[in-house]
Short mmCIF file of C-alpha atoms and ligand atoms in Angstrom, two decimals:
data_model
loop_
_atom_site.label_atom_id
_atom_site.label_comp_id
_atom_site.label_asym_id
_atom_site.label_seq_id
_atom_site.Cartn_x
_atom_site.Cartn_y
_atom_site.Cartn_z
CA MET P 1 197.34 98.87 75.84
CA ASP P 2 193.89 99.91 76.96
CA PHE P 3 192.04 98.39 79.89
CA LEU P 4 188.92 100.53 79.58
CA TRP P 5 185.63 99.57 77.95
CA SER P 6 185.01 101.50 74.76
CA PRO P 7 181.79 103.59 74.64
CA GLU P 8 180.27 100.85 72.41
CA GLN P 9 181.16 98.15 74.93
CA GLU P 10 179.70 100.24 77.74
CA GLN P 11 176.50 100.51 75.69
CA ILE P 12 176.39 96.73 75.29
CA ARG P 13 176.76 96.25 79.03
CA GLN P 14 173.96 98.68 79.81
CA ALA P 15 171.66 97.29 77.13
CA ILE P 16 172.11 93.71 78.39
CA GLU P 17 171.43 94.85 81.93
CA ARG P 18 168.19 96.43 80.74
CA VAL P 19 167.04 93.21 79.03
CA CYS P 20 167.96 91.18 82.12
CA ALA P 21 166.35 93.55 84.65
CA PRO P 22 162.84 92.02 84.60
CA PHE P 23 164.39 88.60 85.24
CA ASP P 24 165.30 89.23 88.84
CA ALA P 25 166.67 87.01 91.59
CA ASP P 26 163.21 85.68 92.42
CA TYR P 27 162.67 84.65 88.79
CA TRP P 28 165.91 82.62 88.82
CA LEU P 29 165.19 81.20 92.27
CA GLU P 30 161.86 79.91 90.99
CA ARG P 31 163.47 78.48 87.85
CA ASP P 32 166.03 76.78 90.11
CA ARG P 33 163.27 75.28 92.24
CA GLU P 34 160.77 74.34 89.56
CA GLY P 35 162.98 73.79 86.51
CA GLY P 36 161.50 74.60 83.11
CA PHE P 37 163.55 76.30 80.44
CA PRO P 38 163.61 80.12 80.78
CA HIS P 39 161.90 80.67 77.42
CA ALA P 40 160.83 84.23 78.29
CA PHE P 41 164.44 85.20 79.00
CA HIS P 42 165.74 83.52 75.83
CA GLN P 43 163.03 85.24 73.80
CA ALA P 44 163.73 88.65 75.34
CA LEU P 45 167.37 88.45 74.28
CA ALA P 46 166.38 87.17 70.82
CA GLU P 47 163.85 89.96 70.30
CA ALA P 48 166.41 92.59 71.31
CA GLY P 49 168.74 91.09 68.68
CA TRP P 50 171.45 89.85 71.03
CA LEU P 51 171.60 86.21 70.01
CA GLY P 52 173.43 87.19 66.83
CA ILE P 53 176.04 89.34 68.56
CA ALA P 54 178.96 87.38 67.09
CA MET P 55 177.25 86.14 63.92
CA PRO P 56 178.10 87.61 60.50
CA GLU P 57 176.10 90.70 59.53
CA ALA P 58 175.27 89.12 56.16
CA PHE P 59 173.03 86.62 57.98
CA GLY P 60 171.39 89.03 60.41
CA GLY P 61 174.04 89.08 63.14
CA ALA P 62 175.90 92.05 64.60
CA GLY P 63 179.31 90.84 63.40
CA LEU P 64 181.02 91.75 66.68
CA GLY P 65 183.92 89.87 68.23
CA ILE P 66 184.38 87.44 71.06
CA GLY P 67 185.32 90.40 73.27
CA GLU P 68 181.81 91.80 72.95
CA ALA P 69 180.21 88.35 73.21
CA ALA P 70 182.19 87.70 76.40
CA LEU P 71 181.07 91.06 77.78
CA MET P 72 177.46 90.12 77.05
CA MET P 73 177.74 86.72 78.75
CA HIS P 74 179.60 88.21 81.72
CA THR P 75 176.87 90.81 82.15
CA ILE P 76 174.08 88.23 82.00
CA ALA P 77 175.71 86.12 84.70
CA ALA P 78 176.61 89.15 86.84
CA THR P 79 172.99 90.36 86.98
CA GLY P 80 172.29 87.29 89.10
CA ALA P 81 171.00 85.22 86.19
CA GLY P 82 174.20 83.27 86.76
CA LEU P 83 174.83 80.14 84.76
CA SER P 84 171.08 79.51 84.47
CA GLY P 85 170.74 82.63 82.35
CA ALA P 86 174.06 82.31 80.54
CA SER P 87 173.58 78.64 79.63
CA ALA P 88 170.12 79.37 78.23
CA VAL P 89 171.77 81.29 75.37
CA HIS P 90 175.39 80.13 75.47
CA MET P 91 175.09 77.74 72.54
CA ASN P 92 173.54 80.44 70.34
CA ILE P 93 176.42 82.81 70.81
CA PHE P 94 179.40 80.89 69.53
CA GLY P 95 178.29 77.27 69.34
CA LEU P 96 177.74 77.48 65.61
CA HIS P 97 181.14 79.00 65.00
CA PRO P 98 182.29 75.91 63.03
CA VAL P 99 179.31 76.50 60.71
CA VAL P 100 180.25 80.16 60.31
CA VAL P 101 183.81 79.22 59.35
CA PHE P 102 183.33 75.96 57.45
CA GLY P 103 179.68 75.94 56.36
CA SER P 104 178.68 76.75 52.78
CA GLN P 105 176.83 79.97 51.94
CA GLU P 106 173.65 77.95 51.45
CA GLN P 107 174.00 76.32 54.88
CA LYS P 108 174.65 79.61 56.63
CA GLN P 109 171.63 81.17 54.93
CA ARG P 110 169.50 78.20 55.96
CA TRP P 111 170.73 77.89 59.56
CA LEU P 112 171.95 81.18 60.98
CA PRO P 113 168.95 83.54 60.60
CA PRO P 114 166.49 81.25 62.48
CA LEU P 115 169.05 80.75 65.24
CA ILE P 116 169.63 84.48 65.59
CA ALA P 117 165.87 85.11 65.62
CA GLY P 118 165.47 82.61 68.46
CA LYS P 119 163.22 80.40 66.29
CA ASP P 120 165.73 77.56 66.28
CA GLN P 121 167.46 76.29 69.38
CA ALA P 122 170.59 74.23 69.05
CA CYS P 123 172.34 71.80 71.34
CA PHE P 124 175.92 70.62 71.12
CA GLY P 125 176.39 66.86 70.88
CA VAL P 126 179.99 65.87 71.51
CA THR P 127 180.54 64.14 74.88
CA GLU P 128 180.00 60.38 75.06
CA PRO P 129 179.79 58.12 78.09
CA ASP P 130 182.66 55.85 77.06
CA ALA P 131 185.03 58.41 75.52
CA GLY P 132 184.98 61.18 78.14
CA LEU P 133 187.56 63.86 77.42
CA ASN P 134 189.23 61.64 74.82
CA THR P 135 187.10 63.01 71.98
CA LEU P 136 189.03 61.14 69.29
CA LYS P 137 187.62 57.91 70.73
CA LEU P 138 183.97 58.84 70.10
CA LYS P 139 181.90 55.83 69.03
CA THR P 140 178.65 57.31 67.71
CA ARG P 141 178.63 56.12 64.12
CA ALA P 142 177.27 57.85 60.99
CA VAL P 143 177.08 55.53 57.98
CA ARG P 144 176.47 56.89 54.50
CA ASP P 145 173.32 55.56 52.83
CA GLY P 146 172.78 57.32 49.49
CA GLY P 147 171.87 60.92 50.13
CA HIS P 148 171.78 60.40 53.88
CA TYR P 149 173.88 59.35 56.85
CA VAL P 150 172.28 56.98 59.32
CA VAL P 151 173.45 57.54 62.90
CA HIS P 152 173.50 55.18 65.87
CA GLY P 153 175.12 55.92 69.22
CA GLN P 154 174.92 57.64 72.55
CA LYS P 155 175.82 61.06 73.90
CA VAL P 156 175.83 62.36 77.44
CA TRP P 157 175.49 65.70 79.21
CA ILE P 158 173.97 67.31 76.14
CA SER P 159 172.59 70.60 77.42
CA THR P 160 169.25 72.03 76.24
CA ALA P 161 168.39 68.85 74.29
CA GLN P 162 164.93 68.93 75.93
CA VAL P 163 164.06 72.16 74.14
CA ALA P 164 166.40 72.21 71.12
CA ASN P 165 165.11 71.44 67.65
CA LYS P 166 168.64 71.30 66.19
CA ILE P 167 171.82 69.47 67.12
CA LEU P 168 175.43 70.12 66.20
CA LEU P 169 176.60 66.54 66.22
CA LEU P 170 180.07 65.03 66.05
CA ALA P 171 179.96 61.43 64.84
CA ARG P 172 182.38 58.86 63.50
CA THR P 173 182.38 58.32 59.74
CA LYS P 174 185.47 56.12 59.73
CA ALA P 175 186.36 53.32 62.17
CA VAL P 176 188.96 54.20 64.84
CA GLU P 177 191.38 51.61 63.39
CA GLU P 178 191.19 53.21 59.93
CA SER P 179 191.48 56.80 61.17
CA SER P 180 194.80 58.63 61.38
CA GLY P 181 195.48 61.68 63.54
CA THR P 182 192.38 63.76 64.07
CA GLU P 183 190.55 62.38 61.01
CA GLY P 184 187.54 60.07 61.03
CA LEU P 185 184.89 62.23 62.70
CA SER P 186 182.35 64.36 60.83
CA LEU P 187 180.31 67.32 61.92
CA PHE P 188 176.59 67.68 61.25
CA TYR P 189 174.04 70.36 62.01
CA THR P 190 170.65 68.83 61.68
CA ASP P 191 167.12 68.42 63.01
CA LEU P 192 166.85 66.70 66.37
CA ASP P 193 164.34 64.17 65.15
CA ARG P 194 162.72 62.79 68.27
CA SER P 195 161.34 59.74 66.47
CA THR P 196 164.92 58.38 66.33
CA VAL P 197 166.53 60.26 69.21
CA GLU P 198 165.55 59.72 72.83
CA VAL P 199 166.50 62.45 75.29
CA ARG P 200 166.59 61.62 79.00
CA GLU P 201 167.22 64.43 81.45
CA ILE P 202 169.98 64.04 84.05
CA ASP P 203 169.03 65.05 87.58
CA LYS P 204 171.92 67.29 88.54
CA LEU P 205 173.40 69.57 91.22
CA GLY P 206 172.39 72.97 89.85
CA ARG P 207 171.08 74.98 86.90
CA LYS P 208 167.88 72.98 86.98
CA CYS P 209 166.15 75.13 84.37
CA VAL P 210 168.75 74.41 81.69
CA ASP P 211 168.58 70.69 81.15
CA SER P 212 171.48 68.33 80.48
CA ASN P 213 170.74 64.92 79.05
CA GLN P 214 171.60 61.45 78.01
CA VAL P 215 170.88 61.17 74.31
CA PHE P 216 170.23 57.83 72.62
CA ILE P 217 170.43 57.93 68.83
CA ASP P 218 168.89 55.02 66.99
CA GLY P 219 168.73 55.44 63.23
CA LEU P 220 168.75 59.24 62.93
CA ARG P 221 168.78 60.06 59.20
CA ILE P 222 170.85 63.10 58.35
CA PRO P 223 170.71 64.50 54.81
CA VAL P 224 174.17 64.91 53.26
CA GLU P 225 173.39 68.66 52.90
CA ASP P 226 173.51 68.86 56.72
CA ARG P 227 177.17 67.83 56.92
CA VAL P 228 179.44 70.76 57.74
CA GLY P 229 182.55 70.86 55.55
CA GLU P 230 184.29 67.69 54.44
CA GLU P 231 183.67 64.17 55.68
CA ASP P 232 186.10 62.98 58.39
CA LYS P 233 187.33 66.50 59.17
CA GLY P 234 184.78 67.30 61.90
CA PHE P 235 187.20 67.21 64.81
CA SER P 236 189.41 69.92 63.31
CA TYR P 237 186.29 72.06 62.75
CA ILE P 238 185.22 71.66 66.37
CA LEU P 239 188.70 72.72 67.50
CA HIS P 240 188.08 76.15 65.93
CA GLY P 241 185.25 76.75 68.35
CA LEU P 242 187.02 75.58 71.49
CA ASN P 243 188.96 78.72 72.36
CA PRO P 244 186.00 81.07 71.99
CA GLU P 245 183.89 78.70 74.06
CA ARG P 246 186.45 78.68 76.86
CA ILE P 247 186.58 82.48 76.76
CA LEU P 248 182.79 82.74 77.00
CA ILE P 249 182.44 80.31 79.89
CA ALA P 250 185.29 82.11 81.68
CA ALA P 251 183.47 85.42 81.27
CA GLU P 252 180.30 83.80 82.63
CA ALA P 253 182.22 82.46 85.62
CA VAL P 254 183.62 85.91 86.44
CA GLY P 255 180.10 87.33 86.16
CA LEU P 256 178.67 84.69 88.50
CA GLY P 257 181.52 85.25 90.98
CA ARG P 258 180.82 88.98 90.93
CA ALA P 259 177.12 88.38 91.58
CA ALA P 260 178.07 86.32 94.64
CA LEU P 261 180.57 88.93 95.82
CA ALA P 262 178.02 91.74 95.46
CA ARG P 263 175.47 89.88 97.58
CA ALA P 264 178.08 88.98 100.21
CA THR P 265 179.39 92.54 100.45
CA GLN P 266 175.90 93.93 100.86
CA TYR P 267 175.09 91.39 103.55
CA ALA P 268 178.37 92.14 105.36
CA LYS P 269 177.36 95.81 105.53
CA GLU P 270 173.85 95.12 106.78
CA ARG P 271 174.10 92.18 109.13
CA VAL P 272 174.76 93.35 112.70
CA VAL P 273 176.19 90.92 115.28
CA PHE P 274 178.02 91.94 118.50
CA GLU P 275 176.57 95.42 117.95
CA ARG P 276 178.41 96.07 114.68
CA PRO P 277 178.17 95.07 111.05
CA ILE P 278 179.93 91.77 110.45
CA GLY P 279 181.82 93.53 107.63
CA MET P 280 183.82 95.43 110.28
CA ASN P 281 185.63 92.20 111.06
CA GLN P 282 188.77 91.49 109.08
CA GLY P 283 187.84 87.83 109.13
CA ILE P 284 184.90 88.80 106.91
CA GLN P 285 186.59 91.62 104.97
CA HIS P 286 189.75 89.86 103.91
CA PRO P 287 188.21 86.87 102.13
CA LEU P 288 185.89 89.29 100.29
CA ALA P 289 188.84 91.46 99.28
CA GLN P 290 190.70 88.36 98.13
CA ALA P 291 187.69 87.19 96.12
CA TRP P 292 187.58 90.60 94.40
CA MET P 293 191.25 90.35 93.47
CA GLY P 294 190.86 86.81 92.16
CA LEU P 295 187.94 87.81 89.94
CA GLU P 296 189.71 90.93 88.66
CA ALA P 297 192.84 88.97 87.76
CA ALA P 298 190.83 86.24 86.05
CA HIS P 299 188.88 88.85 84.09
CA LEU P 300 192.11 90.38 82.81
CA MET P 301 193.04 86.97 81.41
CA VAL P 302 189.58 86.65 79.83
CA GLN P 303 190.05 90.03 78.17
CA LYS P 304 193.54 89.17 76.99
CA ALA P 305 192.36 85.88 75.48
CA ALA P 306 189.43 87.63 73.77
CA PHE P 307 191.70 90.38 72.47
CA LEU P 308 194.12 87.84 70.96
CA TYR P 309 191.27 85.83 69.42
CA ASP P 310 189.67 88.90 67.85
CA LYS P 311 193.05 89.90 66.40
CA GLY P 312 193.33 86.46 64.81
CA LEU P 313 196.34 85.59 66.99
CA PRO P 314 196.98 82.26 68.77
CA CYS P 315 195.16 82.27 72.11
CA ALA P 316 194.83 78.65 73.24
CA ALA P 317 197.06 79.10 76.32
CA GLU P 318 195.27 82.29 77.35
CA ALA P 319 191.77 80.92 76.64
CA ASN P 320 192.50 77.81 78.72
CA ALA P 321 194.15 79.83 81.48
CA ALA P 322 191.19 82.23 81.53
CA LYS P 323 188.74 79.34 81.86
CA PHE P 324 190.76 77.76 84.68
CA LEU P 325 191.41 80.98 86.62
CA ALA P 326 187.87 82.31 86.21
CA ALA P 327 186.26 79.06 87.32
CA GLU P 328 188.45 78.85 90.42
CA ALA P 329 187.97 82.54 91.28
CA CYS P 330 184.23 82.13 90.82
CA ALA P 331 184.10 79.07 93.08
CA LYS P 332 186.13 80.89 95.74
CA ALA P 333 183.87 83.95 95.57
CA CYS P 334 180.74 81.77 95.89
CA GLU P 335 182.17 79.87 98.84
CA THR P 336 183.17 83.14 100.51
CA ALA P 337 179.67 84.48 99.92
CA ILE P 338 178.20 81.51 101.79
CA PHE P 339 180.60 81.93 104.73
CA THR P 340 179.78 85.65 104.84
CA HIS P 341 176.08 84.85 105.15
CA GLY P 342 176.72 82.34 107.93
CA GLY P 343 173.77 79.97 108.33
CA MET P 344 171.71 82.07 105.93
CA GLY P 345 174.21 81.22 103.23
CA TYR P 346 172.65 77.77 103.26
CA ALA P 347 169.11 79.12 102.71
CA LYS P 348 167.89 79.28 99.14
CA GLU P 349 166.26 82.68 99.58
CA TYR P 350 169.70 84.31 99.92
CA HIS P 351 170.68 82.99 96.46
CA VAL P 352 174.37 82.38 97.15
CA GLU P 353 174.03 78.62 97.64
CA ARG P 354 172.52 78.51 94.11
CA TYR P 355 175.50 80.45 92.80
CA MET P 356 177.84 78.02 94.53
CA ARG P 357 176.10 75.04 92.91
CA GLU P 358 176.30 76.73 89.52
CA SER P 359 179.98 77.57 90.04
CA TRP P 360 180.77 73.88 89.59
CA ILE P 361 179.76 74.01 85.93
CA PRO P 362 182.60 76.21 84.64
CA ARG P 363 185.00 74.18 86.76
CA LEU P 364 183.96 70.85 85.22
CA ALA P 365 182.95 71.76 81.67
CA PRO P 366 183.58 72.02 78.78
CA VAL P 367 187.03 70.81 79.79
CA SER P 368 188.31 69.81 83.21
CA PRO P 369 190.90 71.78 85.19
CA GLN P 370 193.25 68.80 85.07
CA MET P 371 193.23 68.76 81.27
CA ILE P 372 193.95 72.50 81.21
CA LEU P 373 196.95 71.97 83.48
CA ASN P 374 198.07 69.13 81.18
CA PHE P 375 197.75 71.48 78.21
CA ILE P 376 199.72 74.34 79.77
CA ALA P 377 202.43 71.98 81.05
CA GLU P 378 202.88 70.38 77.64
CA LYS P 379 202.18 73.15 75.12
CA VAL P 380 203.41 76.22 77.01
CA LEU P 381 206.14 74.84 79.24
CA GLY P 382 207.30 72.16 76.82
CA LEU P 383 207.12 69.34 79.37
CA PRO P 384 206.57 65.77 78.19
CA ARG P 385 202.97 64.78 77.50
CA SER P 386 201.70 63.01 80.61
CA TYR P 387 198.86 60.97 79.11
C1 FAD R 401 176.43 70.79 83.43
C2 FAD R 401 177.17 70.21 82.27
C3 FAD R 401 176.79 70.54 80.98
C4 FAD R 401 177.44 69.96 79.89
N1 FAD R 401 176.99 70.25 78.63
C5 FAD R 401 177.53 69.59 77.55
C6 FAD R 401 177.00 69.78 76.25
O1 FAD R 401 176.07 70.57 76.02
N2 FAD R 401 177.54 69.07 75.21
C7 FAD R 401 178.56 68.19 75.40
O2 FAD R 401 179.01 67.58 74.42
N3 FAD R 401 179.09 67.99 76.65
C8 FAD R 401 178.60 68.67 77.72
N4 FAD R 401 179.10 68.46 78.99
C9 FAD R 401 180.16 67.46 79.15
C10 FAD R 401 181.49 68.02 79.60
O3 FAD R 401 182.10 68.70 78.52
C11 FAD R 401 182.30 66.84 80.11
O4 FAD R 401 181.70 66.43 81.32
C12 FAD R 401 183.72 67.20 80.32
O5 FAD R 401 184.32 67.39 79.09
C13 FAD R 401 184.45 66.09 81.09
O6 FAD R 401 184.27 64.83 80.46
P1 FAD R 401 183.84 63.57 81.33
O7 FAD R 401 182.75 64.02 82.22
O8 FAD R 401 183.57 62.43 80.45
O9 FAD R 401 185.12 63.29 82.24
P2 FAD R 401 186.17 62.09 82.10
O10 FAD R 401 186.84 62.15 80.77
O11 FAD R 401 185.50 60.83 82.50
O12 FAD R 401 187.22 62.51 83.21
C14 FAD R 401 186.95 62.30 84.60
C15 FAD R 401 188.03 62.97 85.43
O13 FAD R 401 189.30 62.39 85.13
C16 FAD R 401 190.24 63.40 84.81
N5 FAD R 401 191.19 62.91 83.79
C17 FAD R 401 190.93 62.10 82.73
N6 FAD R 401 192.06 61.91 82.02
C18 FAD R 401 193.03 62.63 82.65
C19 FAD R 401 194.41 62.84 82.41
N7 FAD R 401 195.04 62.31 81.37
N8 FAD R 401 195.10 63.65 83.24
C20 FAD R 401 194.48 64.21 84.32
N9 FAD R 401 193.17 64.04 84.61
C21 FAD R 401 192.48 63.26 83.78
C22 FAD R 401 189.40 64.53 84.24
O14 FAD R 401 190.08 65.76 84.34
C23 FAD R 401 188.18 64.47 85.13
O15 FAD R 401 188.43 65.15 86.34
C24 FAD R 401 178.51 69.06 80.10
C25 FAD R 401 178.89 68.74 81.40
C26 FAD R 401 178.24 69.31 82.47
C27 FAD R 401 178.66 68.92 83.87
#
């Protein structure tokens, strides 16, 4: 067992910090106030070659594992870019994993290099208003018409759809009644053709600069060449990407929590009340110490899950646990950071209220804490399925 970063991993951390350095707290505060996708940040990471960190070398990526990708995303969030920074590139890092595993050589050659270069931006179209977490009940319908599929339906919460030119779309190719098990849904990676797709931004709690949207699809024509793998098998392809995605968002949550803890600790050292720094009070120290422990423990689970994934071993329990623990530890650290700042914790210029708003994202998405508890209870503890 080895808990230390390798020299290569340490280099990754330092290199990411260098790319992130010009995008300081004021940059993210302005993005949070004004909105507007952080194109400059996305481009800086693309130009330095980081968007392909986990993509195959044959297509211009670095061919590294989820461990390194998680380190990258953790570092981005921990610099204070938080979820605003991480979400701006999140989809590039592992979102196209189903394409890497199940796409043809021709598709990978067509799709991966522009994504790695930052020329293409992809969004991930799964969630629907009526299906919620019950993905097998998706209604968006893709009907074959010669060399095309014609799609009608609705998606919700689709992040970056304002700026993306591509969508990884899960749609029904067989009616629910005719589908057995996980079959009946197909996966497409295609142009987000705005003449048939309307994208309406959702006004939301945080991460204003990375949009999330309602998406109305009315007659989108998808060439058959843009279907990933076999028809009706899309759900099983998506499943392959779920564990890495949970690991990445967990790493981002730990990074965000550490950014909040760093600001709170600094403030506790500097702020003097009753003629001494507030950090001399155990009432301030102990919650900070506890937040540190929570984040450290969660990070160990992130690293374990990433290690198992990169070794090709089962990691669903660990990936889910990492996502749950990291999100909760992050939320606790952000809340503690606000308390530490007192009234100033509520002021935007101290940044921690922004972190707290962003900490809700890894708690709620891409899967809820309740569903993770259901999963662990059923699949790890062997208890009866509760739903
Ligand atoms: C900021 C943000 C960005 C997002 N980006 C994307 C994106 O890019 N692409 C995309 O496809 N989706 C995206 N999502 C959607 C996200 O994945 C879903 O919101 C999430 O999966 C939960 O689904 P839902 O909101 O429909 O909740 P619902 O399914 O409506 O569930 C509501 C609540 O009920 C609970 N619940 C339901 N059934 C059970 C049960 N059996 N046992 C216990 N509790 C239960 C849930 O845990 C949850 O708390 C995003 C969401 C957010 C907030």
